[in-house]
Coordinates of C-alpha atoms and ligand atoms in Angstrom, one line a residue:
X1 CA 0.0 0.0 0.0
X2 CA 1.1 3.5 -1.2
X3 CA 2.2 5.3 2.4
X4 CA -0.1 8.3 2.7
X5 CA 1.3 11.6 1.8
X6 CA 1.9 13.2 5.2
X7 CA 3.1 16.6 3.5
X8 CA -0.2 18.9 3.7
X9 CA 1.0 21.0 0.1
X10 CA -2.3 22.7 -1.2
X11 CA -4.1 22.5 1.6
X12 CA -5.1 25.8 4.0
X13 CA -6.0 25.5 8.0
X14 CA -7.7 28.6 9.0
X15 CA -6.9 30.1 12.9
X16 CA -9.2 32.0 14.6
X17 CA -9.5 33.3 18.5
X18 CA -12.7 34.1 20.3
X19 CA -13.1 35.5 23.6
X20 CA -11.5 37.7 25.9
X21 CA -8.2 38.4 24.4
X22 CA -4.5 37.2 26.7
X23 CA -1.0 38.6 26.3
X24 CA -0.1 35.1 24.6
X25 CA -2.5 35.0 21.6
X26 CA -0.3 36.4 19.0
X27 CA 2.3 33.8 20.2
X28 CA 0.0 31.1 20.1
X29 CA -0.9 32.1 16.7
X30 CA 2.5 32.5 15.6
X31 CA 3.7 29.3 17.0
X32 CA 0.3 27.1 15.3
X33 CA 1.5 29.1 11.8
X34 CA 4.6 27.8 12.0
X35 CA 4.3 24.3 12.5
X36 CA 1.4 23.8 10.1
X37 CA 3.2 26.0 7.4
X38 CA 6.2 23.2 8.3
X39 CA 4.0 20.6 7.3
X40 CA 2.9 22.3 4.1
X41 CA -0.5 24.0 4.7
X42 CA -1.5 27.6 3.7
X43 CA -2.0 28.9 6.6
X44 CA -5.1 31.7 7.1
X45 CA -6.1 33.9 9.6
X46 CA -9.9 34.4 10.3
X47 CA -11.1 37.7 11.9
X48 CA -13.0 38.4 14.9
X49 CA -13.3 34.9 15.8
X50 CA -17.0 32.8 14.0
X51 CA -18.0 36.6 13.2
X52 CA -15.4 36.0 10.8
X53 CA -16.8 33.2 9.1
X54 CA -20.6 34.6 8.9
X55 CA -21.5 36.8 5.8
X56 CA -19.1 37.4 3.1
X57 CA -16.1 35.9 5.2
X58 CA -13.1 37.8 7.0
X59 CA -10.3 36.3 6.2
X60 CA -6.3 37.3 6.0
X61 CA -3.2 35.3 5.0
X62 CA -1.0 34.6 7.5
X63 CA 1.4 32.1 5.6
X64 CA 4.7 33.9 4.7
X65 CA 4.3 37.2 6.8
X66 CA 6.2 37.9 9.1
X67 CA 4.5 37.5 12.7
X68 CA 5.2 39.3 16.3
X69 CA 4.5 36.3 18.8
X70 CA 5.6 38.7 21.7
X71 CA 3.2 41.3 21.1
X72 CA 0.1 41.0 23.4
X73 CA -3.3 40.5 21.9
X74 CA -4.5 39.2 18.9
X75 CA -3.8 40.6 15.7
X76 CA -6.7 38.2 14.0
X77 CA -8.8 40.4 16.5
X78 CA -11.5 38.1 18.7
X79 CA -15.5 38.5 19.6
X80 CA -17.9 36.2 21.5
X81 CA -19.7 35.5 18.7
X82 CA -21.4 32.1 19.2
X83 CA -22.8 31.0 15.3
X84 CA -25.4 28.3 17.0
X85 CA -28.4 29.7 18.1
X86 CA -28.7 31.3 21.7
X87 CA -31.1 33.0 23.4
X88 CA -29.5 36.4 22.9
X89 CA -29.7 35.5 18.8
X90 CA -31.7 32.7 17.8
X91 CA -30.5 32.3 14.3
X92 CA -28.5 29.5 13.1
X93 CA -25.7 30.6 11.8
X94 CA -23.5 27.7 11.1
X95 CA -24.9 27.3 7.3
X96 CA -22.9 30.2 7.1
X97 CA -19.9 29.3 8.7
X98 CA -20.2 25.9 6.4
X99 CA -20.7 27.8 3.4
X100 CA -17.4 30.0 4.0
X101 CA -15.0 27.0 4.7
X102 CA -16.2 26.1 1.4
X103 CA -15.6 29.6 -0.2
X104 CA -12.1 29.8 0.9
X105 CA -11.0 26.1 0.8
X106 CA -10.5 26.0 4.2
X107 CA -9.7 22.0 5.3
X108 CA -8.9 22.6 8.8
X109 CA -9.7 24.8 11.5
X110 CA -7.6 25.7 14.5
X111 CA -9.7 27.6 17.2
X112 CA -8.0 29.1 20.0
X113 CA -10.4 30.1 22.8
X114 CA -11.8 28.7 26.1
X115 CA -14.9 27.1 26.6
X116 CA -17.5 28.7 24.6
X117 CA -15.2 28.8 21.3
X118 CA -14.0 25.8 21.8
X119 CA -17.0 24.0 22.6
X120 CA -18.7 25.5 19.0
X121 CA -15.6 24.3 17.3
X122 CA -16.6 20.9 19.1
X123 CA -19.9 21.1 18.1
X124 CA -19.1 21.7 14.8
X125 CA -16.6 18.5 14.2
X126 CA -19.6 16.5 15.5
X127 CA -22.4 17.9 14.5
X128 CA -21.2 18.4 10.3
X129 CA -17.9 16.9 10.6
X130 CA -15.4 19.8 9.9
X131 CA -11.8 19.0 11.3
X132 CA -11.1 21.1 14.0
X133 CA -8.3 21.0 16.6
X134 CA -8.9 23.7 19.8
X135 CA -5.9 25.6 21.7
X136 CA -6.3 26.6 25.5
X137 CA -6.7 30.0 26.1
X138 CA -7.3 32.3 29.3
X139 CA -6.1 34.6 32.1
X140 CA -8.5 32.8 34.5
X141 CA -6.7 29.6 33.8
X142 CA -9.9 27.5 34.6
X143 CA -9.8 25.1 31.6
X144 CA -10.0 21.6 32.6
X145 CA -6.3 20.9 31.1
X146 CA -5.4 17.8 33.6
X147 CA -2.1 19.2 34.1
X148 CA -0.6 17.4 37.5
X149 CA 1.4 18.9 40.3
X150 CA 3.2 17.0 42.2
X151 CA 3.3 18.4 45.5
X152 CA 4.8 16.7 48.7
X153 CA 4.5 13.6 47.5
X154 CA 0.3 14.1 46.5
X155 CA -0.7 14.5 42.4
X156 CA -2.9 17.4 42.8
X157 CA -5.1 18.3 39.3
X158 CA -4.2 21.6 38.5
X159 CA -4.6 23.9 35.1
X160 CA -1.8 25.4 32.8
X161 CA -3.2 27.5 30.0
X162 CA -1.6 30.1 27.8
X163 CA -2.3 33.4 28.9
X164 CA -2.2 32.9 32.4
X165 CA 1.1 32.8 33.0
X166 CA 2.0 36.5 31.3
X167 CA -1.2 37.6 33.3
X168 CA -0.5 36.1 36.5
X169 CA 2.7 38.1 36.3
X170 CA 1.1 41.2 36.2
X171 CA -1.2 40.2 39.0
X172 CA 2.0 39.5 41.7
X173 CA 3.3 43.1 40.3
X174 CA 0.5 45.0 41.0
X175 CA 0.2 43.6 44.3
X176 CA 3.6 43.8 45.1
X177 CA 3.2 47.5 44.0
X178 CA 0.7 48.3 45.8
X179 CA 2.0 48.0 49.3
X180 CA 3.9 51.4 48.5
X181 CA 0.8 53.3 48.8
X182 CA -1.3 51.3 51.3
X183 CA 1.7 51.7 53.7
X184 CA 1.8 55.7 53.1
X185 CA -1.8 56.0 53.8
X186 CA -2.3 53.3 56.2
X187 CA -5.5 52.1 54.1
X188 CA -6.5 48.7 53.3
X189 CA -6.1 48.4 49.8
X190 CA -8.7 45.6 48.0
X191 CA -7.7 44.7 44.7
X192 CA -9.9 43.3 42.3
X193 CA -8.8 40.7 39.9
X194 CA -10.8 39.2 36.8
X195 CA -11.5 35.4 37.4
X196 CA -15.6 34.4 36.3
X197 CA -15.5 30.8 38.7
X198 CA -12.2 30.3 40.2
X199 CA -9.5 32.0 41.6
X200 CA -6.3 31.0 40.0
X201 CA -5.5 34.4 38.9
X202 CA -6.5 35.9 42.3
X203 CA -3.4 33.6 43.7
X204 CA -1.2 35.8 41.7
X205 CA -1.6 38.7 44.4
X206 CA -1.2 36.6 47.3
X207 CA 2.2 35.6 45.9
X208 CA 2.7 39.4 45.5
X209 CA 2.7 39.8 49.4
X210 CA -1.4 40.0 49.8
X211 CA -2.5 39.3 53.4
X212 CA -6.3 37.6 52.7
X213 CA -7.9 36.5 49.7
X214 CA -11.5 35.6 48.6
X215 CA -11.8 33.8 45.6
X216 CA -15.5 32.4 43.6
X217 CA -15.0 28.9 44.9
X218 CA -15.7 29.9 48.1
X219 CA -19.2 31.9 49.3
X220 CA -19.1 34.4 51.7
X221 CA -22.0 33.7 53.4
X222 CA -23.6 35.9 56.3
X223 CA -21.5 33.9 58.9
X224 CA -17.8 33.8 57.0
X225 CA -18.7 37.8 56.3
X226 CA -18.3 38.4 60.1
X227 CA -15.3 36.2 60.7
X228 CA -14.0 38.0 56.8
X229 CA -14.0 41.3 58.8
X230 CA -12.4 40.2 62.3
X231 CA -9.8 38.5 60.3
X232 CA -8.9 41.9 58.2
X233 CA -9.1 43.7 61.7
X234 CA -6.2 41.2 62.6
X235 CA -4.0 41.4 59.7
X236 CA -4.5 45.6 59.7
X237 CA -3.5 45.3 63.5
X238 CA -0.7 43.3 62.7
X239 CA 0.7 44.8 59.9
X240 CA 3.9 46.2 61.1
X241 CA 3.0 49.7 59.4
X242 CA -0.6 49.4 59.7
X243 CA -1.2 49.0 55.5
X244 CA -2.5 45.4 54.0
X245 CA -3.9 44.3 50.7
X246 CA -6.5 42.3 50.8
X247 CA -7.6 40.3 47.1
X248 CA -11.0 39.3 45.4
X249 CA -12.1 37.6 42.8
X250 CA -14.3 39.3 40.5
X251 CA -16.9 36.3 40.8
X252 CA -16.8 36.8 44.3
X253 CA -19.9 35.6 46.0
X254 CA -20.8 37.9 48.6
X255 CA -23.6 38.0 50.7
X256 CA -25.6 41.1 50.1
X257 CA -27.6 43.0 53.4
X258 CA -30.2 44.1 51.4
X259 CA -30.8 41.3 49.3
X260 CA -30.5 39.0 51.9
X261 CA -28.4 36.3 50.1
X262 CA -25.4 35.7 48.4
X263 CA -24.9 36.9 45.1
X264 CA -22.2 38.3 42.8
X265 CA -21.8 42.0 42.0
X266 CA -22.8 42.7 38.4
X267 CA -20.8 45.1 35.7
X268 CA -23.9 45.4 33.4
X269 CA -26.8 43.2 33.3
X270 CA -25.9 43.0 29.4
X271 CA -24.9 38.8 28.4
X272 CA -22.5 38.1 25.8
X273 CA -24.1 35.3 22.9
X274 CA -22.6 32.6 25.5
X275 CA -25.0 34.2 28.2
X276 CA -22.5 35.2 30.5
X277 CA -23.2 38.5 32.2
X278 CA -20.4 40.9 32.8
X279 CA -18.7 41.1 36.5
X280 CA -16.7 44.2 38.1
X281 CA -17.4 46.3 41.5
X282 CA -17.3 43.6 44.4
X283 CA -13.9 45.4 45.3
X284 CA -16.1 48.9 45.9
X285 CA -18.5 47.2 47.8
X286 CA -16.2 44.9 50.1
X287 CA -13.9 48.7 50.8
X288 CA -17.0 50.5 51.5
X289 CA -18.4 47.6 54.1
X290 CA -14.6 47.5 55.5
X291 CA -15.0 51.0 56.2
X292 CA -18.3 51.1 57.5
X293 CA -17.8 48.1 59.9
X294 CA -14.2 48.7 61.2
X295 CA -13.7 52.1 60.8
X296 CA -10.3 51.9 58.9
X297 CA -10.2 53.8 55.4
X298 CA -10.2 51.1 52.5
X299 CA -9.7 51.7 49.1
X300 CA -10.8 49.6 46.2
X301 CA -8.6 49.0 43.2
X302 CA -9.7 47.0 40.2
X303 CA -6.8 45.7 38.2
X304 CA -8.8 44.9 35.2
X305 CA -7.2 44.6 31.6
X306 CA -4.0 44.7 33.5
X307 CA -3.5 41.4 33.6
X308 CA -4.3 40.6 30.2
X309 CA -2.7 43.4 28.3
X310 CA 1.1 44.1 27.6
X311 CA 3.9 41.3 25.9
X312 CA 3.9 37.5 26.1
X313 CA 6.3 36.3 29.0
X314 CA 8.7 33.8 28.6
X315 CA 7.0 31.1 30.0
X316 CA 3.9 32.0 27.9
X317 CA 6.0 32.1 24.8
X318 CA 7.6 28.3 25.4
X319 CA 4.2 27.0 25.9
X320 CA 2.5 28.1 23.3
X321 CA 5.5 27.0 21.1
X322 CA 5.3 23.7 22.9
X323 CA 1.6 22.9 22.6
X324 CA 2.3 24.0 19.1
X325 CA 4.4 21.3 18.3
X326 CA 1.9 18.8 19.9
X327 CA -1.0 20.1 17.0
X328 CA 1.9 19.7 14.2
X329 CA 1.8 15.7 15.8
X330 CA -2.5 16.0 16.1
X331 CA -2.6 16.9 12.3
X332 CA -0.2 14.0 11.2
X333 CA -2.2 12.0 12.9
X334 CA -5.2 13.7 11.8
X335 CA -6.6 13.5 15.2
X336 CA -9.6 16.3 15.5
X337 CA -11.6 17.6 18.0
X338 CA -8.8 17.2 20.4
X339 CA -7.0 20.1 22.1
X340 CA -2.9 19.9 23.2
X341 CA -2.3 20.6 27.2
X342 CA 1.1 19.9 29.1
X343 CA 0.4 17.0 31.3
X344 CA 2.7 18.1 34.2
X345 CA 3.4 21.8 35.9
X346 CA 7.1 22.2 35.4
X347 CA 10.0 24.6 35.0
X348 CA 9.7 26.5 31.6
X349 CA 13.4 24.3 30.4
X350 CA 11.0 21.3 30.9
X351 CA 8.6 22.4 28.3
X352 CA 8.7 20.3 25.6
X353 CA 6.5 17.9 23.9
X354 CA 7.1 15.0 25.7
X355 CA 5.1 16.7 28.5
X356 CA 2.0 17.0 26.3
X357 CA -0.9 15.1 25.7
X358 CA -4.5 16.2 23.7
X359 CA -7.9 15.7 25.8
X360 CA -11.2 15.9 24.0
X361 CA -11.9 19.9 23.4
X362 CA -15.9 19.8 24.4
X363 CA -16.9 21.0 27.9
X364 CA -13.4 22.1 29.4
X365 CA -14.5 24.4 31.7
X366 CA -14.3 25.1 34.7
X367 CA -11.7 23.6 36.9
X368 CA -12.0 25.5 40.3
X369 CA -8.9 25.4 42.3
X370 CA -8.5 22.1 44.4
X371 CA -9.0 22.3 48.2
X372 CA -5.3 22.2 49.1
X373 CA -4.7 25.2 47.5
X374 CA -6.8 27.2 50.1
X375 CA -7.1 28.0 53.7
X376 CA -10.3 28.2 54.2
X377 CA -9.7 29.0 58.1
X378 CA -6.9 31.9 56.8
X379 CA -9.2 33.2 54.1
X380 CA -6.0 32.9 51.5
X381 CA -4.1 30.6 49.6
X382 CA -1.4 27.5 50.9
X383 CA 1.9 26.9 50.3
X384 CA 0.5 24.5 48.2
X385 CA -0.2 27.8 45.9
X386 CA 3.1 28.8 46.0
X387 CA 4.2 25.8 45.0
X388 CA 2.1 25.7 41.5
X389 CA 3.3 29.0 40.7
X390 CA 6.9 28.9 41.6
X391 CA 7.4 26.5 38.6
X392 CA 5.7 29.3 36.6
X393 CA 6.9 32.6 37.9
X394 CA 9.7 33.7 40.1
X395 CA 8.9 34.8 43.4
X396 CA 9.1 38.9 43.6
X397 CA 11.3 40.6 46.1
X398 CA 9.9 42.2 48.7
X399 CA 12.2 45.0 49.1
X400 CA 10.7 46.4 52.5
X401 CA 12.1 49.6 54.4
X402 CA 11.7 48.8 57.9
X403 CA 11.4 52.5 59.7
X404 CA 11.2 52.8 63.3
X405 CA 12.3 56.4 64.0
X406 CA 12.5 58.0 67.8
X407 CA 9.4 59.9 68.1
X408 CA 10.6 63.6 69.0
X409 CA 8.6 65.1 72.1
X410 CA 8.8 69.3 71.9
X411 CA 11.5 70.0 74.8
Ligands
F6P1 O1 -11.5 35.9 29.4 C1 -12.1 35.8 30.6 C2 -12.2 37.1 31.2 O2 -10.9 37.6 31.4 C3 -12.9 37.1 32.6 O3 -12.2 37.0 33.7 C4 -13.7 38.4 32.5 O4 -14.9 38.3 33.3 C5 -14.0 38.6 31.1 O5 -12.8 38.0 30.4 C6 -14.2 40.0 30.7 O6 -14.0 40.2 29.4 P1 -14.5 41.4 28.5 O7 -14.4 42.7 29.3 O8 -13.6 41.4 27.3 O9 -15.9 41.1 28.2

């Protein structure tokens, strides 16, 4: 029997990114170029994630251009665009979708999302049989990647996707940062930090030097809120200069006076075509009730795109490169609707594709954090944490200027 031609010449896989953007997009687009170009496809970009299939098509050429993986973002541009029918738009879009694969000879798609863009990608191998392969994408870093930690001698199931690592750095930075200004003002400082359903990225700012987290797995009901506030009265009375910074989730469940029950704090009442609603202000509400019920001035700081804006970090760049290399080995086997994930949290030298593996890309969200990652008795995270994310990051210097001047009494 003739061995099958393993060289892809003549034939195109398209890329496209959907959802909120990450600072490792571009490299993860770069790096998914470059393999399949290796192999022998064209390689096209498509626009604004599916809004770039629907219609007359959006679609750009990506094969022998040169390409700036360090560059944040995503230069094929991303939307939430879902093309099955949703609530928010009941039309079935996906004849359209079909239709342009066929218009522009598109053989295989590469979609590079979380979740929701991932899970339509699924849908559509299934469903009509297109050959798709997904990439992990997210700051949140709540992808159900399998990715194993070894950690005193347990396997704990973690998560390692691209664009948490570049954003996680931010995260310990700001934190880190802001003890400056707390300490000058002697506030609390409560940083927000974006995370829908776990707290991953939230960790980030308790390896920056923060004295209590809250995080989405965890609901602050009417009793934790009460020991929430005597525990912040202890770390402000311990602080040696009276300043701490205390971090939150965005997806914060907090219980709410007036309401009576627990409940998240809402950015708009506005869903995207996935039906999630927008999250942002539980860092203004948890200062103001600080305030209110301890009498010590808090201030509320929402770190927002931070975190995902700005270059592609090292680590960021080697894994993309690296679950790159494992879709160049999915296409030659012409293995679809799978997705590449590194199987264990290591250094960034052990990054290489013999620490990767592909899981099935439908339903791959959520992975909360795993118990031994948080105290729920300390209201923050475990050395356990610390663990997981010294493989990742480097732990930041905290330069601190210890003063203890003579107080001068007028003679
Ligand atoms: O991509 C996930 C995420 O970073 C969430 O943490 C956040 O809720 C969401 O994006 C917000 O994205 P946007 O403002 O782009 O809608």
């Amino acid at each position: 029997m003739k061995p099958k031609n393993k060289i892809f010449s003549g034939k195109t896989l398209a890329i496209l990114t959907g959802g909120g953007d990450t600072p490792a997009l571009n490299s993860s687009i770069e790096s998914v170029r470059n393999r399949a170009s290796m192999l022998g496809f064209k390689v096209y970009g498509i626009r604004k994630g599916w809004k770039g299939l629907l219609g007359e098509g959006d679609v750009i050429d990506l094969t022998n251009h040169p390409y700036d993986g360090w560059y944040g973002g995503t230069a094929l541009l991303s939307s939430r665009t879902n093309p099955f029918p949703t609530k928010k738009n009941p039309e079935n879009r996906v004849p359209q979708i079909l239709n342009n694969l066929k218009r522009y000879h598109i053989d295989v798609l590469v979609s590079i999302g979380g979740d929701d863009t991932n899970g339509a990608a699924k849908r559509l191998y299934e469903t009509e049989g297109i050959p798709v392969i997904g990439f992990p994408k997210t700051i949140d870093n709540d992808l159900r990647t399998h990715t194993m930690h070894s950690y005193n001698g347990k396997e704990v199931e973690a998560v390692l996707c691209p664009g948490f690592p570049s954003a996680v750095q931010g995260i310990v930075d700001f934190s880190n940062r802001m003890r400056t200004t707390c300490e000058s003002h002697q506030r609390i400082c409560v940083l927000e930090v974006m995370g829908r359903d776990a707290g991953w990225l939230t960790g980030g700012a308790y390896y920056g030097g923060a004295e209590i987290s809250l995080i989405p797995e965890i609901e602050i009901t009417k009793e934790r809120k009460e020991v929430f506030f005597e525990k912040v009265k202890e770390a402000y009375l311990n602080s040696p200069k009276k300043a701490i910074v205390v971090a939150v989730s965005e997806g914060v469940r907090w219980y709410d006076e007036a309401k009576g029950k627990v409940d998240v704090v809402y950015a708009s009442s506005e869903t995207d075509e996935y039906g999630h609603p927008r999250f942002g202000g539980i860092s203004g509400v948890i200062a103001s009730e600080i305030t209110k019920k301890l009498g010590i001035e808090a201030r509320a700081q929402i770190t927002g795109y931070y975190p995902r804006s700005g270059q592609c970090q090292e680590y960021d760049r080697k894994l993309t490169v690296t679950l790159a290399d494992k879709v160049a080995d999915l296409l030659l086997r012409e293995e679809y609707g799978q997705m590449p994930v590194i199987t264990k949290i290591v250094k960034q030298i052990e990054l290489e594709e013999y620490n990767t593996s592909s899981i099935d890309m439908g339903s791959i969200g959520n992975r909360p954090l795993q118990d031994i990652y948080y105290n729920l008795d300390q209201y923050n995270f475990t050395p356990a944490y610390d663990d997981f994310l010294s493989h990742i990051i480097d732990k930041p210097e905290i330069n601190e200027f210890k003063y203890d001047f003579p107080i001068v009494l007028p003679k």
